[in-house]
Each structure stands twice: as structure tokens, then as C-alpha cells.
PDB file of C-alpha atoms in Angstrom:
ATOM      1  CA  MET A   1       0.000   0.000   0.000  1.00 67.00           C
ATOM      2  CA  GLY A   2       1.359   3.418  -0.933  1.00 85.00           C
ATOM      3  CA  ALA A   3       1.559   6.503   1.229  1.00 92.00           C
ATOM      4  CA  THR A   4      -1.826   7.857   2.317  1.00 95.00           C
ATOM      5  CA  LEU A   5      -3.470  11.198   2.972  1.00 96.00           C
ATOM      6  CA  GLU A   6      -2.601  10.791   6.650  1.00 97.00           C
ATOM      7  CA  ASP A   7       1.040  10.220   5.685  1.00 97.00           C
ATOM      8  CA  ALA A   8       0.982  13.413   3.618  1.00 97.00           C
ATOM      9  CA  LEU A   9      -0.437  15.344   6.559  1.00 97.00           C
ATOM     10  CA  ALA A  10       2.326  14.020   8.812  1.00 97.00           C
ATOM     11  CA  VAL A  11       4.947  15.065   6.252  1.00 98.00           C
ATOM     12  CA  ALA A  12       3.427  18.543   5.942  1.00 98.00           C
ATOM     13  CA  LEU A  13       3.278  18.993   9.722  1.00 98.00           C
ATOM     14  CA  THR A  14       6.967  18.125  10.017  1.00 97.00           C
ATOM     15  CA  ALA A  15       8.137  20.079   6.957  1.00 97.00           C
ATOM     16  CA  HIS A  16       6.304  23.260   7.929  1.00 98.00           C
ATOM     17  CA  ARG A  17       6.915  23.085  11.685  1.00 97.00           C
ATOM     18  CA  GLY A  18       7.738  26.567  12.976  1.00 97.00           C
ATOM     19  CA  GLN A  19       6.804  28.284   9.689  1.00 97.00           C
ATOM     20  CA  LEU A  20       4.167  31.026   9.645  1.00 97.00           C
ATOM     21  CA  TYR A  21       1.664  31.861   6.923  1.00 96.00           C
ATOM     22  CA  PRO A  22       1.470  35.652   6.373  1.00 94.00           C
ATOM     23  CA  ALA A  23      -2.214  36.068   7.266  1.00 93.00           C
ATOM     24  CA  PRO A  24      -3.386  39.351   8.862  1.00 92.00           C
ATOM     25  CA  THR A  25      -2.639  37.562  12.119  1.00 94.00           C
ATOM     26  CA  PRO A  26       0.244  35.193  11.303  1.00 94.00           C
ATOM     27  CA  GLU A  27      -0.784  31.555  11.719  1.00 96.00           C
ATOM     28  CA  PRO A  28       0.892  28.144  11.489  1.00 97.00           C
ATOM     29  CA  PHE A  29       1.801  27.646   7.837  1.00 97.00           C
ATOM     30  CA  VAL A  30       0.369  24.127   7.736  1.00 97.00           C
ATOM     31  CA  LEU A  31      -3.144  25.616   7.832  1.00 97.00           C
ATOM     32  CA  HIS A  32      -2.569  26.834   4.263  1.00 96.00           C
ATOM     33  CA  PRO A  33      -2.011  23.389   2.672  1.00 97.00           C
ATOM     34  CA  LEU A  34      -4.933  22.101   4.730  1.00 96.00           C
ATOM     35  CA  ARG A  35      -7.222  24.730   3.193  1.00 94.00           C
ATOM     36  CA  VAL A  36      -5.848  23.975  -0.271  1.00 94.00           C
ATOM     37  CA  MET A  37      -6.583  20.281   0.322  1.00 93.00           C
ATOM     38  CA  LEU A  38     -10.200  21.097   1.225  1.00 90.00           C
ATOM     39  CA  GLY A  39     -10.564  22.941  -2.088  1.00 86.00           C
ATOM     40  CA  VAL A  40      -9.811  19.937  -4.324  1.00 87.00           C
ATOM     41  CA  THR A  41     -11.766  16.761  -4.960  1.00 81.00           C
ATOM     42  CA  SER A  42      -9.632  13.950  -6.362  1.00 83.00           C
ATOM     43  CA  PRO A  43      -7.677  11.773  -3.881  1.00 89.00           C
ATOM     44  CA  GLY A  44      -4.368  12.391  -5.657  1.00 92.00           C
ATOM     45  CA  ALA A  45      -4.949  16.137  -5.621  1.00 92.00           C
ATOM     46  CA  GLN A  46      -5.748  16.048  -1.896  1.00 94.00           C
ATOM     47  CA  ILE A  47      -2.404  14.404  -1.151  1.00 96.00           C
ATOM     48  CA  ALA A  48      -0.533  16.715  -3.528  1.00 97.00           C
ATOM     49  CA  ALA A  49      -2.235  19.722  -1.926  1.00 97.00           C
ATOM     50  CA  LEU A  50      -0.837  18.830   1.491  1.00 98.00           C
ATOM     51  CA  LEU A  51       2.622  18.389  -0.034  1.00 98.00           C
ATOM     52  CA  HIS A  52       2.613  21.216  -2.571  1.00 97.00           C
ATOM     53  CA  ASP A  53       5.022  23.478  -0.640  1.00 97.00           C
ATOM     54  CA  VAL A  54       7.178  20.952   1.206  1.00 97.00           C
ATOM     55  CA  VAL A  55       9.969  20.716  -1.391  1.00 97.00           C
ATOM     56  CA  GLU A  56      10.108  24.464  -1.995  1.00 95.00           C
ATOM     57  CA  ASP A  57       9.935  25.431   1.697  1.00 96.00           C
ATOM     58  CA  SER A  58      11.909  22.674   3.449  1.00 96.00           C
ATOM     59  CA  ASP A  59      14.873  20.362   2.950  1.00 95.00           C
ATOM     60  CA  LEU A  60      12.707  17.508   1.669  1.00 96.00           C
ATOM     61  CA  THR A  61      13.390  16.265  -1.853  1.00 96.00           C
ATOM     62  CA  LEU A  62      11.225  14.580  -4.447  1.00 96.00           C
ATOM     63  CA  SER A  63      13.369  11.463  -4.127  1.00 95.00           C
ATOM     64  CA  GLU A  64      12.631  11.298  -0.412  1.00 96.00           C
ATOM     65  CA  LEU A  65       8.898  11.594  -1.109  1.00 96.00           C
ATOM     66  CA  ALA A  66       9.233   8.698  -3.557  1.00 94.00           C
ATOM     67  CA  ASP A  67      11.056   6.653  -0.907  1.00 95.00           C
ATOM     68  CA  MET A  68       8.118   7.297   1.455  1.00 96.00           C
ATOM     69  CA  GLY A  69       5.820   5.547  -1.004  1.00 95.00           C
ATOM     70  CA  PHE A  70       3.908   8.442  -2.524  1.00 95.00           C
ATOM     71  CA  ASP A  71       2.354   7.794  -5.921  1.00 93.00           C
ATOM     72  CA  PRO A  72       4.474   8.908  -8.915  1.00 93.00           C
ATOM     73  CA  LEU A  73       1.539  11.018 -10.160  1.00 92.00           C
ATOM     74  CA  VAL A  74       1.522  12.899  -6.847  1.00 95.00           C
ATOM     75  CA  ILE A  75       5.289  13.370  -6.914  1.00 95.00           C
ATOM     76  CA  ASP A  76       5.118  14.657 -10.486  1.00 94.00           C
ATOM     77  CA  ALA A  77       2.399  17.103  -9.403  1.00 95.00           C
ATOM     78  CA  VAL A  78       4.525  18.335  -6.489  1.00 97.00           C
ATOM     79  CA  ASP A  79       7.420  18.760  -8.910  1.00 96.00           C
ATOM     80  CA  ARG A  80       5.235  20.898 -11.209  1.00 96.00           C
ATOM     81  CA  LEU A  81       4.005  22.921  -8.219  1.00 97.00           C
ATOM     82  CA  THR A  82       7.560  23.611  -7.038  1.00 96.00           C
ATOM     83  CA  ARG A  83       8.869  26.752  -8.678  1.00 94.00           C
ATOM     84  CA  ARG A  84      12.449  26.456  -9.898  1.00 92.00           C
ATOM     85  CA  ALA A  85      15.073  28.980  -8.827  1.00 90.00           C
ATOM     86  CA  GLY A  86      14.959  31.881 -11.285  1.00 91.00           C
ATOM     87  CA  GLU A  87      11.955  30.457 -13.152  1.00 93.00           C
ATOM     88  CA  ASP A  88       9.694  32.986 -14.860  1.00 93.00           C
ATOM     89  CA  TYR A  89       6.304  32.976 -13.117  1.00 94.00           C
ATOM     90  CA  GLU A  90       4.268  32.605 -16.330  1.00 92.00           C
ATOM     91  CA  ALA A  91       6.486  29.731 -17.449  1.00 94.00           C
ATOM     92  CA  TYR A  92       5.918  28.138 -14.042  1.00 95.00           C
ATOM     93  CA  ILE A  93       2.122  28.473 -14.404  1.00 94.00           C
ATOM     94  CA  ASP A  94       2.277  26.953 -17.893  1.00 92.00           C
ATOM     95  CA  ARG A  95       4.229  24.018 -16.468  1.00 94.00           C
ATOM     96  CA  VAL A  96       1.565  23.569 -13.788  1.00 95.00           C
ATOM     97  CA  ALA A  97      -1.250  23.798 -16.360  1.00 90.00           C
ATOM     98  CA  SER A  98       0.047  20.814 -18.314  1.00 87.00           C
ATOM     99  CA  HIS A  99      -0.487  18.430 -15.378  1.00 90.00           C
ATOM    100  CA  PRO A 100      -4.081  17.625 -14.289  1.00 87.00           C
ATOM    101  CA  VAL A 101      -3.390  17.179 -10.575  1.00 91.00           C
ATOM    102  CA  ALA A 102      -1.039  20.153 -10.357  1.00 94.00           C
ATOM    103  CA  ARG A 103      -3.587  22.343 -12.163  1.00 92.00           C
ATOM    104  CA  GLU A 104      -6.366  21.371  -9.743  1.00 89.00           C
ATOM    105  CA  VAL A 105      -4.157  22.024  -6.714  1.00 94.00           C
ATOM    106  CA  LYS A 106      -2.819  25.332  -8.033  1.00 94.00           C
ATOM    107  CA  LEU A 107      -6.317  26.727  -8.606  1.00 90.00           C
ATOM    108  CA  SER A 108      -7.157  25.967  -4.983  1.00 90.00           C
ATOM    109  CA  ASP A 109      -3.794  27.358  -3.834  1.00 94.00           C
ATOM    110  CA  LEU A 110      -4.412  30.599  -5.721  1.00 92.00           C
ATOM    111  CA  ALA A 111      -7.914  30.900  -4.266  1.00 88.00           C
ATOM    112  CA  ASP A 112      -6.546  30.660  -0.726  1.00 90.00           C
ATOM    113  CA  ASN A 113      -3.668  33.045  -1.404  1.00 92.00           C
ATOM    114  CA  LEU A 114      -6.040  35.549  -3.031  1.00 88.00           C
ATOM    115  CA  ALA A 115      -8.458  35.440  -0.100  1.00 86.00           C
ATOM    116  CA  ASN A 116      -5.571  36.032   2.290  1.00 89.00           C
ATOM    117  CA  SER A 117      -3.986  38.807   0.213  1.00 90.00           C
ATOM    118  CA  ARG A 118      -7.276  40.707   0.039  1.00 85.00           C
ATOM    119  CA  ALA A 119      -7.498  40.593   3.837  1.00 86.00           C
ATOM    120  CA  LEU A 120      -4.055  42.206   4.233  1.00 89.00           C
ATOM    121  CA  PRO A 121      -3.542  45.984   4.349  1.00 90.00           C
ATOM    122  CA  THR A 122      -3.522  47.446   0.843  1.00 87.00           C
ATOM    123  CA  THR A 123       0.029  48.252  -0.222  1.00 92.00           C
ATOM    124  CA  PRO A 124       1.701  48.369  -3.646  1.00 91.00           C
ATOM    125  CA  GLU A 125       3.287  45.001  -2.883  1.00 92.00           C
ATOM    126  CA  THR A 126      -0.034  43.426  -1.895  1.00 90.00           C
ATOM    127  CA  ARG A 127      -1.785  44.854  -4.966  1.00 88.00           C
ATOM    128  CA  ALA A 128       0.967  43.515  -7.231  1.00 91.00           C
ATOM    129  CA  ARG A 129       0.683  40.090  -5.621  1.00 91.00           C
ATOM    130  CA  ILE A 130      -3.108  40.046  -6.103  1.00 88.00           C
ATOM    131  CA  ASP A 131      -2.699  41.036  -9.749  1.00 88.00           C
ATOM    132  CA  ARG A 132      -0.158  38.268 -10.295  1.00 91.00           C
ATOM    133  CA  TYR A 133      -2.415  35.664  -8.679  1.00 90.00           C
ATOM    134  CA  GLU A 134      -5.390  36.850 -10.754  1.00 87.00           C
ATOM    135  CA  ARG A 135      -3.413  36.584 -13.987  1.00 87.00           C
ATOM    136  CA  ALA A 136      -2.265  33.104 -13.013  1.00 90.00           C
ATOM    137  CA  ARG A 137      -5.804  31.969 -12.260  1.00 86.00           C
ATOM    138  CA  ARG A 138      -7.104  33.290 -15.568  1.00 82.00           C
ATOM    139  CA  ARG A 139      -4.206  31.599 -17.356  1.00 84.00           C
ATOM    140  CA  LEU A 140      -4.972  28.247 -15.720  1.00 85.00           C
ATOM    141  CA  LEU A 141      -8.703  28.498 -16.402  1.00 78.00           C
ATOM    142  CA  ALA A 142      -8.028  29.333 -20.045  1.00 73.00           C
ATOM    143  CA  LYS A 143      -5.812  26.267 -20.466  1.00 68.00           C
ATOM    144  CA  PRO A 144      -7.598  23.009 -21.332  1.00 61.00           C
ATOM    145  CA  ASP A 145      -7.596  20.440 -18.551  1.00 63.00           C
ATOM    146  CA  PRO A 146      -4.992  17.946 -19.860  1.00 60.00           C
ATOM    147  CA  THR A 147      -7.086  14.964 -18.725  1.00 59.00           C
ATOM    148  CA  MET A 148      -9.978  15.949 -20.964  1.00 55.00           C
ATOM    149  CA  ALA A 149      -9.916  15.318 -24.705  1.00 50.00           C
ATOM    150  CA  PRO A 150     -11.925  18.053 -26.433  1.00 48.00           C
ATOM    151  CA  ASP A 151     -13.294  15.641 -29.033  1.00 47.00           C
ATOM    152  CA  VAL A 152     -16.545  14.796 -27.288  1.00 46.00           C
ATOM    153  CA  ALA A 153     -18.924  14.808 -30.250  1.00 45.00           C
ATOM    154  CA  THR A 154     -21.993  13.703 -28.295  1.00 58.00           C
ATOM    155  CA  PRO A 155     -21.682  14.736 -24.647  1.00 68.00           C
ATOM    156  CA  ASP A 156     -24.109  13.238 -22.172  1.00 86.00           C
ATOM    157  CA  ILE A 157     -26.661  15.982 -21.441  1.00 92.00           C
ATOM    158  CA  ARG A 158     -28.771  15.054 -18.439  1.00 94.00           C
ATOM    159  CA  LEU A 159     -30.543  16.396 -15.386  1.00 96.00           C
ATOM    160  CA  ALA A 160     -28.279  16.927 -12.416  1.00 96.00           C
ATOM    161  CA  ARG A 161     -28.393  14.603  -9.440  1.00 93.00           C
ATOM    162  CA  ALA A 162     -27.642  15.278  -5.788  1.00 93.00           C
ATOM    163  CA  ALA A 163     -24.391  13.337  -6.213  1.00 92.00           C
ATOM    164  CA  ASP A 164     -23.220  15.986  -8.703  1.00 93.00           C
ATOM    165  CA  GLY A 165     -23.010  18.632  -5.982  1.00 93.00           C
ATOM    166  CA  ARG A 166     -19.241  18.918  -5.690  1.00 90.00           C
ATOM    167  CA  GLU A 167     -18.705  18.971  -9.454  1.00 91.00           C
ATOM    168  CA  LEU A 168     -21.453  21.578  -9.871  1.00 93.00           C
ATOM    169  CA  ALA A 169     -19.807  23.689  -7.177  1.00 92.00           C
ATOM    170  CA  ARG A 170     -16.519  23.481  -9.070  1.00 89.00           C
ATOM    171  CA  LEU A 171     -18.154  24.572 -12.336  1.00 90.00           C
ATOM    172  CA  ARG A 172     -19.987  27.447 -10.645  1.00 91.00           C
ATOM    173  CA  TRP A 173     -16.745  28.514  -8.968  1.00 87.00           C
ATOM    174  CA  GLU A 174     -14.809  28.403 -12.252  1.00 85.00           C
ATOM    175  CA  PHE A 175     -17.584  30.419 -13.924  1.00 85.00           C
ATOM    176  CA  ALA A 176     -17.346  33.145 -11.273  1.00 84.00           C
ATOM    177  CA  ALA A 177     -13.551  33.089 -11.267  1.00 78.00           C
ATOM    178  CA  GLU A 178     -13.385  33.912 -14.984  1.00 72.00           C
ATOM    179  CA  GLY A 179     -14.783  37.390 -14.576  1.00 63.00           C
ATOM    180  CA  ARG A 180     -14.374  38.527 -10.977  1.00 68.00           C
ATOM    181  CA  ASP A 181     -11.633  39.094  -8.451  1.00 67.00           C
ATOM    182  CA  ASP A 182     -13.721  38.769  -5.273  1.00 75.00           C
ATOM    183  CA  VAL A 183     -14.703  35.096  -5.357  1.00 76.00           C
ATOM    184  CA  ALA A 184     -14.692  32.999  -2.211  1.00 81.00           C
ATOM    185  CA  THR A 185     -12.540  29.897  -2.124  1.00 80.00           C
ATOM    186  CA  LEU A 186     -14.018  26.706  -3.538  1.00 80.00           C
ATOM    187  CA  ALA A 187     -13.932  25.192  -0.041  1.00 80.00           C
ATOM    188  CA  GLU A 188     -16.035  28.095   1.272  1.00 85.00           C
ATOM    189  CA  PHE A 189     -18.445  28.025  -1.664  1.00 88.00           C
ATOM    190  CA  GLU A 190     -19.051  24.293  -1.967  1.00 90.00           C
ATOM    191  CA  PRO A 191     -21.288  23.927   1.150  1.00 92.00           C
ATOM    192  CA  GLU A 192     -23.641  26.583  -0.253  1.00 94.00           C
ATOM    193  CA  VAL A 193     -24.116  24.584  -3.445  1.00 94.00           C
ATOM    194  CA  LEU A 194     -24.588  21.325  -1.556  1.00 94.00           C
ATOM    195  CA  SER A 195     -27.254  22.829   0.720  1.00 95.00           C
ATOM    196  CA  PHE A 196     -29.025  24.417  -2.261  1.00 96.00           C
ATOM    197  CA  LEU A 197     -28.981  21.515  -4.688  1.00 95.00           C
ATOM    198  CA  GLY A 198     -31.126  18.909  -2.927  1.00 94.00           C
ATOM    199  CA  PRO A 199     -34.096  21.177  -2.134  1.00 95.00           C
ATOM    200  CA  ALA A 200     -33.881  22.763  -5.599  1.00 95.00           C
ATOM    201  CA  LEU A 201     -34.073  19.384  -7.325  1.00 94.00           C
ATOM    202  CA  ASP A 202     -36.911  18.242  -5.056  1.00 95.00           C
ATOM    203  CA  SER A 203     -38.931  21.414  -5.642  1.00 94.00           C
ATOM    204  CA  GLY A 204     -39.685  20.644  -9.275  1.00 93.00           C
ATOM    205  CA  LEU A 205     -39.084  24.325 -10.042  1.00 95.00           C
ATOM    206  CA  TRP A 206     -35.443  23.976 -11.051  1.00 96.00           C
ATOM    207  CA  GLY A 207     -34.261  22.258 -14.202  1.00 96.00           C
ATOM    208  CA  ILE A 208     -30.524  21.885 -13.610  1.00 97.00           C
ATOM    209  CA  PHE A 209     -28.763  20.206 -16.518  1.00 96.00           C
ATOM    210  CA  VAL A 210     -25.164  19.051 -16.840  1.00 96.00           C
ATOM    211  CA  ALA A 211     -22.884  17.877 -19.635  1.00 92.00           C
ATOM    212  CA  SER A 212     -20.677  14.990 -18.598  1.00 88.00           C
ATOM    213  CA  ALA A 213     -17.567  13.552 -20.191  1.00 78.00           C
ATOM    214  CA  GLY A 214     -16.768  10.334 -18.429  1.00 70.00           C
ATOM    215  CA  ASP A 215     -16.886  10.907 -14.687  1.00 72.00           C
ATOM    216  CA  ARG A 216     -16.361  14.654 -14.977  1.00 80.00           C
ATOM    217  CA  LEU A 217     -18.875  17.430 -15.560  1.00 88.00           C
ATOM    218  CA  VAL A 218     -17.769  19.864 -18.262  1.00 87.00           C
ATOM    219  CA  GLY A 219     -20.792  22.144 -18.481  1.00 92.00           C
ATOM    220  CA  THR A 220     -24.010  23.156 -16.774  1.00 96.00           C
ATOM    221  CA  ILE A 221     -27.077  25.353 -17.173  1.00 96.00           C
ATOM    222  CA  SER A 222     -30.204  25.908 -15.078  1.00 96.00           C
ATOM    223  CA  VAL A 223     -33.725  27.189 -15.582  1.00 96.00           C
ATOM    224  CA  HIS A 224     -35.931  28.330 -12.704  1.00 95.00           C
ATOM    225  CA  LEU A 225     -39.710  28.307 -13.096  1.00 94.00           C
ATOM    226  CA  ILE A 226     -41.236  31.482 -11.660  1.00 92.00           C
ATOM    227  CA  ASP A 227     -44.935  31.420 -10.743  1.00 86.00           C
ATOM    228  CA  ARG A 228     -46.717  34.378 -12.300  1.00 80.00           C
ATOM    229  CA  ALA A 229     -49.515  36.269 -10.556  1.00 77.00           C
ATOM    230  CA  PRO A 230     -53.005  35.453 -11.896  1.00 78.00           C
ATOM    231  CA  ARG A 231     -54.215  37.613 -14.804  1.00 76.00           C
ATOM    232  CA  PRO A 232     -57.749  37.929 -16.257  1.00 81.00           C
ATOM    233  CA  VAL A 233     -56.523  37.131 -19.778  1.00 68.00           C
ATOM    234  CA  PRO A 234     -55.314  33.946 -21.475  1.00 65.00           C
ATOM    235  CA  THR A 235     -51.753  33.429 -20.297  1.00 68.00           C
ATOM    236  CA  HIS A 236     -49.243  30.862 -19.115  1.00 74.00           C
ATOM    237  CA  ARG A 237     -48.720  30.314 -15.421  1.00 78.00           C
ATOM    238  CA  TRP A 238     -44.940  29.969 -15.510  1.00 85.00           C
ATOM    239  CA  LYS A 239     -42.027  32.017 -16.720  1.00 88.00           C
ATOM    240  CA  GLY A 240     -38.617  30.398 -17.069  1.00 92.00           C
ATOM    241  CA  TYR A 241     -35.411  32.152 -15.992  1.00 93.00           C
ATOM    242  CA  VAL A 242     -32.218  30.723 -17.505  1.00 94.00           C
ATOM    243  CA  THR A 243     -29.122  31.057 -15.345  1.00 93.00           C
ATOM    244  CA  SER A 244     -25.714  29.581 -14.555  1.00 91.00           C
ATOM    245  CA  ALA A 245     -24.747  28.664 -18.124  1.00 93.00           C
ATOM    246  CA  TYR A 246     -21.111  27.566 -18.283  1.00 92.00           C
ATOM    247  CA  VAL A 247     -18.949  25.224 -20.359  1.00 89.00           C
ATOM    248  CA  GLU A 248     -15.304  24.584 -19.552  1.00 83.00           C
ATOM    249  CA  PRO A 249     -12.932  26.368 -21.966  1.00 76.00           C
ATOM    250  CA  ALA A 250     -11.572  23.114 -23.436  1.00 70.00           C
ATOM    251  CA  PHE A 251     -15.095  22.088 -24.468  1.00 78.00           C
ATOM    252  CA  ARG A 252     -16.371  25.310 -25.978  1.00 76.00           C
ATOM    253  CA  ASN A 253     -17.338  25.662 -29.643  1.00 73.00           C
ATOM    254  CA  LEU A 254     -18.321  21.991 -29.792  1.00 76.00           C
ATOM    255  CA  GLY A 255     -22.086  22.493 -29.547  1.00 82.00           C
ATOM    256  CA  ILE A 256     -22.257  21.563 -25.865  1.00 87.00           C
ATOM    257  CA  GLY A 257     -23.568  24.949 -24.773  1.00 90.00           C
ATOM    258  CA  ARG A 258     -26.348  24.841 -27.369  1.00 90.00           C
ATOM    259  CA  SER A 259     -27.275  21.283 -26.357  1.00 91.00           C
ATOM    260  CA  LEU A 260     -27.545  22.401 -22.734  1.00 94.00           C
ATOM    261  CA  LEU A 261     -29.639  25.426 -23.691  1.00 92.00           C
ATOM    262  CA  ASP A 262     -31.974  23.302 -25.822  1.00 92.00           C
ATOM    263  CA  ALA A 263     -32.392  20.938 -22.869  1.00 93.00           C
ATOM    264  CA  VAL A 264     -33.516  23.643 -20.425  1.00 93.00           C
ATOM    265  CA  ILE A 265     -35.802  25.259 -23.014  1.00 92.00           C
ATOM    266  CA  GLY A 266     -37.477  21.912 -23.663  1.00 92.00           C
ATOM    267  CA  TRP A 267     -37.760  21.187 -19.939  1.00 94.00           C
ATOM    268  CA  ALA A 268     -39.370  24.573 -19.234  1.00 92.00           C
ATOM    269  CA  ARG A 269     -41.747  24.339 -22.210  1.00 90.00           C
ATOM    270  CA  ASP A 270     -42.853  20.854 -21.158  1.00 91.00           C
ATOM    271  CA  ARG A 271     -43.849  22.312 -17.790  1.00 90.00           C
ATOM    272  CA  GLY A 272     -45.908  25.119 -19.234  1.00 88.00           C
ATOM    273  CA  ALA A 273     -43.500  28.047 -19.308  1.00 88.00           C
ATOM    274  CA  GLY A 274     -44.905  30.708 -21.607  1.00 84.00           C
ATOM    275  CA  SER A 275     -41.726  32.728 -21.906  1.00 87.00           C
ATOM    276  CA  ILE A 276     -38.092  32.147 -21.052  1.00 90.00           C
ATOM    277  CA  ILE A 277     -35.794  34.986 -20.069  1.00 91.00           C
ATOM    278  CA  VAL A 278     -32.076  35.399 -19.571  1.00 91.00           C
ATOM    279  CA  TRP A 279     -29.773  38.241 -18.551  1.00 86.00           C
ATOM    280  CA  PRO A 280     -26.812  37.546 -20.834  1.00 86.00           C
ATOM    281  CA  THR A 281     -23.312  38.893 -20.708  1.00 82.00           C
ATOM    282  CA  GLU A 282     -22.340  41.004 -23.696  1.00 82.00           C
ATOM    283  CA  ARG A 283     -20.214  38.139 -25.013  1.00 81.00           C
ATOM    284  CA  SER A 284     -23.085  35.634 -24.824  1.00 85.00           C
ATOM    285  CA  VAL A 285     -25.744  37.726 -26.615  1.00 86.00           C
ATOM    286  CA  PRO A 286     -25.049  36.172 -30.072  1.00 86.00           C
ATOM    287  CA  PHE A 287     -25.272  32.691 -28.543  1.00 87.00           C
ATOM    288  CA  TYR A 288     -28.763  33.348 -27.166  1.00 88.00           C
ATOM    289  CA  ARG A 289     -29.904  35.124 -30.336  1.00 87.00           C
ATOM    290  CA  ARG A 290     -29.023  32.046 -32.380  1.00 85.00           C
ATOM    291  CA  ALA A 291     -31.343  30.042 -30.120  1.00 85.00           C
ATOM    292  CA  GLY A 292     -34.248  32.411 -30.793  1.00 86.00           C
ATOM    293  CA  PHE A 293     -33.954  34.826 -27.880  1.00 86.00           C
ATOM    294  CA  ASP A 294     -34.605  38.469 -28.690  1.00 83.00           C
ATOM    295  CA  ASN A 295     -34.761  41.795 -26.898  1.00 76.00           C
ATOM    296  CA  THR A 296     -37.899  42.598 -24.924  1.00 64.00           C
ATOM    297  CA  GLN A 297     -38.888  45.828 -23.267  1.00 59.00           C
ATOM    298  CA  ALA A 298     -37.910  45.417 -19.631  1.00 60.00           C
ATOM    299  CA  LEU A 299     -36.478  47.514 -16.846  1.00 54.00           C
ATOM    300  CA  GLU A 300     -34.276  46.170 -14.106  1.00 56.00           C
ATOM    301  CA  LEU A 301     -33.614  47.707 -10.688  1.00 54.00           C
ATOM    302  CA  ARG A 302     -30.274  46.676  -9.289  1.00 61.00           C
ATOM    303  CA  PRO A 303     -29.359  46.982  -5.596  1.00 61.00           C
ATOM    304  CA  PRO A 304     -27.240  50.035  -4.740  1.00 66.00           C
ATOM    305  CA  ARG A 305     -23.508  49.459  -4.650  1.00 57.00           C
TER     306      ARG A 305
END
């Protein structure tokens, strides 16, 4: 039997003993890899997350990790996550992006470092660090996941299940991370999705669809049925609100987004929705127009900033 998650935790505790993480109130450094571990899902990534700084920040070597019995995939991920002396940061991120486990861990690592950096006093150094982390996150999200072949001609489009909660949380987090710099960590966000998903599916008012490639979800979209107030004219009871449309970058322009959209439109129509609305981003307007959406006269009141 190879080295386990508990073994990785023991290694991290020893390697980072006495080190401090630069939080607003400095804390034991080992709390950082623990948070990174909570932000990933695959077993190999969880082990690599605990070990991701041990070679760079201690005297441990990759050979010693191999001698301890850690899986070669984990050791390779730790190698990718260890920045070489004098290595350009963008070249380092590109090296991380080419390894599936390292990519997953680095996205969680960046989320934790960003959350911490935003809590620190604003200085030129802190702002520069935040900008660098943001660029790295966008670069990783724009790179195809190397485990996924983008040749899925007929993805499996289906209704979501409660068991999809963690994967849906990841997709929703990636969607938010593409366009904002104030996202919570995946570990913080995931419980919200898990508590929402079950009741939403049971309500019959949410049509949450996913696109799956193997065991991984690569896209999602939802439609929420809104009950309209009674009117003394012929009308439909329900209005559908399309939301949360996202396809991973490696799987875009393959028809997956349109298949997802067609699925929620059909689901809403089958349940009596008279109209279906969406608040698109500027970039997505052509996509919705091709599906038959058009401008309507509507006013929207947004909460004050």
C-alpha cells in the first residue's frame, strides 16, 4: 500500500513546523495546505495539496517523497508545483497547467492566497501580488484540462443529481472566477451549493442540466420556473429564468452549450413556461440570439452598490 493522505499530513506537519503563513494575524503555515486540500476533490490532488510546498519550503526532496511511497503522479504534481530557482512565473504556471493534478491544486492554492492577500492591508506590494495571482488563475482556467480530450462529439446531457453537488460547485466557482476578483474559495463556496442543490431538485421548479464527459462534468445550465400572478386574460402560469450557463474552456465551440440550452428550453416548455428569459453577458448575446432569444422591453432595478 502506498503513502496515504494521513502520511501526507504528517509530512506537511513536520516540513512546515515553525513556519508562519502571512495572514493578517500570522498563523501556522500548515493551515494553508490544509485549506488547499479542502478545495480539491480527487484523492491524488488532496495528497498533492498537502505536499505542494514541502519541497520548496523545506529540505525535503522529491526522491525522499518517492522513498516514502507516494504515488508517482503525486510526486510529479509536487514537482510541477515547485517553482524552480529563477523560473519565470508565467512559465511556471504553464508548467503547472500541463499536469491535471497540479492544475487542480494550483487553482485551490491561488484561491486561498487571493483570499488572504485581500485581507491584508492594501500596499503596492499586496496589490501587485493580487494582480499576479489573478493573472495566473485566468491563465490556468483558459488552459484546457490535460485529462480531458476536447473531441466529445456527443456529450451526455442530463438532469443533475444530488451526487453531482461537488462537481457543480466546481463549475460554478470556475464560472465566477473567470470574470471577478472577489470570489470565495471553492472550499467556502461548496457547502452553499450542496445545501441548495437537494431542495432545488426536489422542488420541481429547477431544471438543472449538466454535460458529462466520463466521470467529470464539463458544463451546466439551469432554468428556474417562476410562478406568475393570476391575470384575467389567457396566459401561461410559468415564466422560465435561464441562469448559470457555463462550459469549460476546453469544451467550448463543440455544440455543448447549445445542447444544454436546448435541454432547459425543452424542460421549461414541457412544464408550461410561456416565456423564457435570460440576462446575458455582452459576449453571450449572439449565442442566445441564435437560439431564438430576442430583446424585450424590460427595466431592471439593481441593488445600490
